[in-house]
Coordinates of C-alpha atoms and ligand atoms in Angstrom, one line a residue:
X855 CA -52.9 -35.3 -45.3
X856 CA -53.7 -32.5 -42.8
X857 CA -56.9 -30.7 -43.6
X858 CA -56.3 -27.1 -44.8
X859 CA -58.8 -24.3 -45.5
X860 CA -58.0 -21.5 -47.9
X861 CA -59.1 -17.9 -47.9
X862 CA -59.6 -15.7 -50.9
X863 CA -56.4 -14.0 -52.2
X864 CA -56.8 -10.3 -51.8
X865 CA -54.8 -7.2 -51.2
X866 CA -51.7 -7.8 -49.1
X867 CA -48.9 -5.5 -48.0
X868 CA -45.3 -6.8 -48.2
X869 CA -42.4 -5.1 -46.3
X870 CA -38.8 -5.4 -47.5
X871 CA -40.3 -5.5 -51.0
X872 CA -37.1 -4.1 -52.7
X873 CA -35.1 -7.0 -51.3
X874 CA -33.9 -10.2 -53.0
X875 CA -36.4 -12.7 -51.4
X876 CA -39.3 -10.3 -52.3
X877 CA -38.1 -10.3 -55.9
X878 CA -38.6 -14.0 -56.0
X879 CA -42.0 -14.2 -54.4
X880 CA -43.9 -11.0 -55.6
X881 CA -44.3 -12.2 -59.2
X882 CA -45.4 -15.6 -58.0
X883 CA -48.0 -14.1 -55.7
X884 CA -49.3 -11.7 -58.3
X885 CA -49.7 -14.6 -60.8
X886 CA -51.9 -16.3 -58.2
X887 CA -54.2 -13.3 -57.8
X888 CA -52.8 -11.3 -54.9
X889 CA -52.8 -7.5 -55.1
X890 CA -49.4 -6.7 -53.6
X891 CA -48.7 -3.3 -52.0
X892 CA -45.0 -3.0 -51.7
X893 CA -43.2 -1.2 -48.8
X894 CA -39.5 -0.6 -48.4
X895 CA -37.3 2.2 -47.3
X896 CA -35.3 1.8 -50.5
X897 CA -36.5 2.5 -54.0
X898 CA -37.0 -0.7 -56.0
X899 CA -34.8 -1.5 -59.0
X900 CA -38.0 -2.9 -60.6
X901 CA -41.5 -2.0 -59.3
X902 CA -42.8 -5.3 -60.7
X903 CA -46.1 -3.6 -61.7
X904 CA -47.0 -3.0 -58.0
X905 CA -48.0 0.1 -56.0
X906 CA -45.1 1.2 -53.7
X907 CA -44.8 3.0 -50.4
X908 CA -41.3 4.2 -49.7
X909 CA -41.1 4.3 -45.9
X910 CA -39.2 2.8 -43.0
X911 CA -40.8 0.1 -40.8
X912 CA -40.0 2.5 -37.9
X913 CA -42.5 5.0 -39.2
X914 CA -45.7 3.8 -37.4
X915 CA -48.0 6.4 -39.0
X916 CA -47.0 5.4 -42.5
X917 CA -47.4 1.8 -41.7
X918 CA -50.9 2.2 -40.3
X919 CA -51.9 4.2 -43.4
X920 CA -50.4 1.6 -45.8
X921 CA -51.8 -1.4 -43.9
X922 CA -55.4 -0.2 -43.7
X923 CA -57.7 -2.5 -45.7
X924 CA -55.1 -5.3 -46.3
X925 CA -56.0 -8.9 -45.7
X926 CA -52.4 -9.8 -44.6
X927 CA -49.0 -8.4 -44.0
X928 CA -45.9 -10.3 -45.2
X929 CA -43.0 -8.9 -43.2
X930 CA -39.6 -9.4 -44.8
X931 CA -37.9 -6.1 -44.1
X932 CA -34.8 -6.4 -42.0
X933 CA -31.1 -7.0 -41.8
X934 CA -30.5 -10.5 -43.3
X935 CA -27.1 -11.2 -41.8
X936 CA -25.1 -10.5 -38.6
X937 CA -24.6 -6.9 -37.6
X938 CA -24.1 -4.9 -34.4
X939 CA -26.6 -5.5 -31.6
X940 CA -27.9 -1.9 -31.9
X941 CA -28.7 -2.2 -35.6
X942 CA -30.2 -5.7 -35.3
X943 CA -32.3 -4.7 -32.3
X944 CA -33.6 -1.5 -33.9
X945 CA -34.4 -2.9 -37.3
X946 CA -35.3 -6.6 -36.7
X947 CA -36.8 -6.5 -33.3
X948 CA -38.2 -3.0 -32.8
X949 CA -39.1 -3.0 -36.5
X950 CA -41.2 -6.2 -36.2
X951 CA -43.0 -4.9 -33.2
X952 CA -43.8 -1.8 -35.1
X953 CA -45.2 -3.8 -38.1
X954 CA -47.3 -6.1 -35.9
X955 CA -48.6 -3.2 -33.8
X956 CA -49.6 -1.3 -36.9
X957 CA -51.3 -4.4 -38.3
X958 CA -53.2 -4.9 -35.1
X959 CA -54.2 -1.2 -34.9
X960 CA -55.9 -1.2 -38.3
X961 CA -57.3 -4.7 -38.0
X962 CA -55.1 -6.7 -40.4
X963 CA -56.0 -10.3 -39.4
X964 CA -52.9 -12.1 -40.6
X965 CA -49.1 -11.8 -40.6
X966 CA -46.5 -14.0 -42.3
X967 CA -43.1 -13.3 -40.7
X968 CA -39.7 -14.1 -42.2
X969 CA -37.8 -16.0 -39.5
X970 CA -34.7 -18.0 -40.2
X971 CA -32.9 -21.2 -39.6
X972 CA -30.5 -19.1 -37.5
X973 CA -33.1 -18.7 -34.8
X974 CA -32.2 -22.3 -34.0
X975 CA -28.7 -22.3 -35.6
X976 CA -26.8 -24.0 -32.8
X977 CA -29.1 -27.0 -33.0
X978 CA -26.9 -30.1 -33.8
X979 CA -27.4 -31.6 -37.3
X980 CA -29.5 -34.7 -36.6
X981 CA -28.4 -38.2 -37.3
X982 CA -29.2 -39.7 -40.7
X983 CA -32.9 -40.5 -41.0
X984 CA -33.9 -38.1 -38.2
X985 CA -35.8 -34.8 -38.7
X986 CA -36.1 -31.6 -36.7
X987 CA -39.6 -30.4 -35.8
X988 CA -40.6 -27.1 -37.2
X989 CA -40.7 -25.6 -33.8
X990 CA -37.4 -27.0 -32.5
X991 CA -36.5 -24.7 -29.6
X992 CA -34.7 -21.4 -30.3
X993 CA -30.9 -21.8 -30.1
X994 CA -29.7 -18.7 -31.9
X995 CA -26.1 -18.5 -33.3
X996 CA -25.8 -14.7 -33.7
X997 CA -27.5 -11.4 -32.7
X998 CA -29.3 -12.0 -36.1
X999 CA -30.6 -15.4 -34.8
X1000 CA -31.7 -13.8 -31.5
X1001 CA -33.7 -11.2 -33.5
X1002 CA -35.4 -14.0 -35.4
X1003 CA -36.3 -15.8 -32.2
X1004 CA -37.7 -12.5 -31.0
X1005 CA -39.7 -12.2 -34.3
X1006 CA -41.2 -15.6 -33.5
X1007 CA -41.9 -14.6 -29.9
X1008 CA -43.6 -11.3 -31.0
X1009 CA -45.7 -13.3 -33.5
X1010 CA -46.7 -15.7 -30.7
X1011 CA -47.7 -12.7 -28.5
X1012 CA -49.8 -11.1 -31.2
X1013 CA -51.5 -14.4 -32.0
X1014 CA -52.3 -15.3 -28.3
X1015 CA -53.1 -11.8 -27.0
X1016 CA -54.8 -10.3 -30.1
X1017 CA -56.1 -13.3 -32.0
X1018 CA -54.0 -12.6 -35.1
X1019 CA -53.2 -15.4 -37.4
X1020 CA -49.4 -15.6 -37.5
X1021 CA -47.2 -17.9 -39.5
X1022 CA -43.4 -17.7 -38.9
X1023 CA -41.3 -19.1 -41.7
X1024 CA -37.9 -20.5 -40.7
X1025 CA -36.3 -19.9 -44.0
X1026 CA -33.0 -21.9 -44.5
X1027 CA -31.0 -21.2 -47.6
X1028 CA -32.9 -19.3 -50.3
X1029 CA -30.6 -19.2 -53.3
X1030 CA -31.1 -19.7 -57.0
X1031 CA -29.2 -23.0 -56.8
X1032 CA -27.4 -24.8 -53.9
X1033 CA -24.0 -23.2 -53.3
X1034 CA -22.3 -25.9 -51.2
X1035 CA -22.8 -29.3 -49.6
X1036 CA -24.8 -28.0 -46.6
X1037 CA -27.4 -26.5 -49.0
X1038 CA -28.1 -30.0 -50.4
X1039 CA -30.0 -30.2 -47.1
X1040 CA -31.1 -26.6 -46.4
X1041 CA -31.8 -25.2 -49.9
X1042 CA -35.1 -23.4 -50.5
X1043 CA -35.6 -22.8 -54.3
X1044 CA -37.1 -19.5 -55.6
X1045 CA -40.2 -21.3 -56.9
X1046 CA -40.7 -23.2 -53.6
X1047 CA -40.3 -19.8 -51.8
X1048 CA -43.2 -18.6 -53.8
X1049 CA -45.2 -21.8 -52.9
X1050 CA -44.3 -21.4 -49.2
X1051 CA -45.5 -17.8 -48.9
X1052 CA -48.7 -18.5 -51.0
X1053 CA -49.5 -21.4 -48.6
X1054 CA -48.8 -19.4 -45.5
X1055 CA -51.0 -16.6 -46.8
X1056 CA -53.9 -18.6 -48.2
X1057 CA -54.2 -21.1 -45.3
X1058 CA -56.9 -20.1 -42.8
X1059 CA -56.2 -22.5 -40.0
X1060 CA -55.4 -19.5 -37.7
X1061 CA -53.4 -19.3 -34.5
X1062 CA -49.6 -19.3 -34.3
X1063 CA -47.3 -21.7 -36.1
X1064 CA -43.7 -22.0 -37.1
X1065 CA -42.9 -23.7 -40.4
X1066 CA -39.5 -24.7 -42.0
X1067 CA -38.8 -23.0 -45.3
X1068 CA -36.9 -25.7 -47.1
X1069 CA -37.4 -27.5 -50.5
X1070 CA -38.1 -31.3 -50.7
X1071 CA -34.4 -32.1 -50.7
X1072 CA -33.4 -35.7 -50.6
X1073 CA -30.8 -34.8 -47.8
X1074 CA -33.2 -32.6 -45.9
X1075 CA -33.2 -33.1 -42.1
X1076 CA -36.3 -30.9 -41.5
X1077 CA -39.8 -32.1 -40.7
X1078 CA -42.3 -31.4 -43.4
X1079 CA -45.3 -31.6 -40.9
X1080 CA -45.6 -27.8 -40.4
X1081 CA -45.5 -27.3 -44.2
X1082 CA -48.1 -29.9 -44.8
X1083 CA -50.3 -28.3 -42.1
X1084 CA -50.5 -25.0 -44.2
X1085 CA -50.7 -26.7 -47.6
X1086 CA -47.0 -26.1 -48.5
X1087 CA -45.9 -28.8 -51.0
X1088 CA -42.4 -28.0 -52.2
X1089 CA -41.4 -29.4 -55.6
X1090 CA -37.7 -28.9 -56.0
X1091 CA -34.8 -31.1 -54.8
X1092 CA -31.3 -29.8 -54.3
X1093 CA -30.0 -33.2 -55.2
X1094 CA -30.5 -32.3 -58.9
X1095 CA -27.5 -29.9 -58.5
X1096 CA -25.3 -32.2 -56.4
X1097 CA -23.0 -33.0 -59.3
X1098 CA -22.7 -29.3 -60.3
X1099 CA -21.2 -28.1 -57.0
X1100 CA -17.7 -26.7 -57.4
X1101 CA -15.0 -29.3 -56.4
X1102 CA -14.1 -27.4 -53.2
X1103 CA -17.7 -26.8 -52.1
X1104 CA -18.1 -30.2 -50.4
X1105 CA -14.8 -30.1 -48.6
X1106 CA -12.6 -27.0 -48.1
X1107 CA -15.3 -24.4 -48.4
X1108 CA -15.5 -22.0 -45.5
X1109 CA -17.5 -23.3 -42.6
X1110 CA -17.7 -27.0 -43.7
X1111 CA -16.8 -28.2 -40.2
X1112 CA -19.6 -26.0 -38.8
X1113 CA -21.9 -27.2 -41.6
X1114 CA -21.5 -30.8 -40.3
X1115 CA -22.0 -29.9 -36.6
X1116 CA -24.9 -27.3 -36.5
X1117 CA -27.8 -26.5 -38.7
X1118 CA -26.7 -22.9 -38.8
X1119 CA -23.4 -23.8 -40.5
X1120 CA -20.9 -21.0 -40.7
X1121 CA -23.2 -18.6 -38.8
X1122 CA -22.1 -20.6 -35.8
X1123 CA -18.4 -19.8 -36.3
X1124 CA -16.6 -17.0 -34.5
X1125 CA -16.8 -15.0 -37.8
X1126 CA -20.3 -15.3 -39.1
X1127 CA -21.2 -13.5 -42.4
X1128 CA -21.6 -9.8 -41.7
X1129 CA -24.2 -7.5 -43.2
X1130 CA -22.8 -4.7 -45.4
X1131 CA -24.9 -2.0 -46.9
X1132 CA -22.6 -2.1 -50.0
X1133 CA -23.2 -5.8 -50.5
Ligands
LIG1022 N1 -32.6 -14.8 -48.3 C1 -32.5 -15.8 -47.4 O1 -32.0 -16.9 -47.7 C2 -33.2 -15.7 -46.1 C3 -33.0 -16.7 -45.2 C4 -33.6 -16.6 -43.9 C5 -34.3 -15.5 -43.6 N2 -34.4 -14.5 -44.5 C6 -35.1 -13.3 -44.1 O2 -36.0 -12.8 -45.2 C7 -36.0 -11.4 -45.2 C8 -35.6 -10.9 -46.6 O3 -34.3 -11.3 -46.8 P1 -33.5 -10.8 -48.1 O4 -32.5 -11.9 -48.4 O5 -34.5 -10.5 -49.2 O6 -32.8 -9.5 -47.6 P2 -32.5 -8.2 -48.4 O7 -31.5 -7.4 -47.6 O8 -32.3 -8.4 -49.8 O9 -33.9 -7.4 -48.3 C9 -34.3 -6.7 -47.1 C10 -35.1 -5.5 -47.5 O10 -35.5 -4.9 -46.3 C11 -35.4 -3.5 -46.4 N3 -35.3 -2.8 -45.1 C12 -34.3 -2.9 -44.2 N4 -34.6 -2.1 -43.2 C13 -35.7 -1.5 -43.4 C14 -36.5 -0.5 -42.7 N5 -36.2 -0.1 -41.5 N6 -37.7 -0.1 -43.3 C15 -38.1 -0.6 -44.5 N7 -37.4 -1.5 -45.2 C16 -36.2 -1.9 -44.7 C17 -34.1 -3.3 -47.3 O11 -34.2 -2.0 -47.9 C18 -34.2 -4.5 -48.2 O12 -34.9 -4.1 -49.4 C19 -35.2 -10.9 -44.0 O13 -36.0 -10.7 -42.9 C20 -34.2 -12.1 -43.8 O14 -33.7 -12.1 -42.5 C21 -33.8 -14.5 -45.7

């Protein structure tokens, strides 16, 4: 197994803390000794016992103030589905630059960035028995996917130019349970999401790396090398839910043809899932 070094768990700041992924990982991180400062432009439904800063990631002054003294920033804030180029560019690309620049300015040494499988969504599903490396080249399927490729590029820049320790997590399908046949390969369970972020935060190997965010699914076609290199050891397997999928999930469900062709599934179709503020 690859050697990993771990740093002490201290005060971290987490953007997008009112979102659904954050609700899975914050309690997990707190249980493991992190002090989590939460930042979001929206008020949280549940503050989860944390200190909160209500601010936009566009507000550079507030970011620098909030980030000062933190050991790491976990950056989740963003638009998580397809949207107009203007919205995606402003929130996901400009917003990530704003977060990394604030972290650099106040000396935060580490950043864990939420990337996505859709940064490489048009990558063909590999043949049985083959796996895709964590850093398979970007092949975005949407403006959203382009923004996640840009998140990775920004992370690489801040690692190389400024010596920041940056881990980009290519999260696949983070749901409470697998929703369709594709997710028997791509699922990331809530508990494994907690393990993934804990590993990314506590590993002190430094530099820049890209790691798949996927559970240890029997049908996974993702390399686990990057995960091992940061000490991420997923425990859940989507196969346990294979018999519970709705009858139409394996066949007629929207996007099944795309699911078989490309790792980004229905996001590769002419009508990818769109972000809605009401959703
Ligand atoms: N959930 C998944 O399966 C998945 C998969 C791949 C990648 N991701 C990424 O993980 C991150 C979190 O996803 P999620 O599912 O929790 O999305 P979400 O929409 O539930 O949460 C996003 C949060 O970001 C906040 N936000 C948006 N713009 C902001 C701004 N300008 N300033 C401050 N806060 C802002 C929102 O208020 C929201 O609370 C996103 O970057 C997403 O692209 C998620």
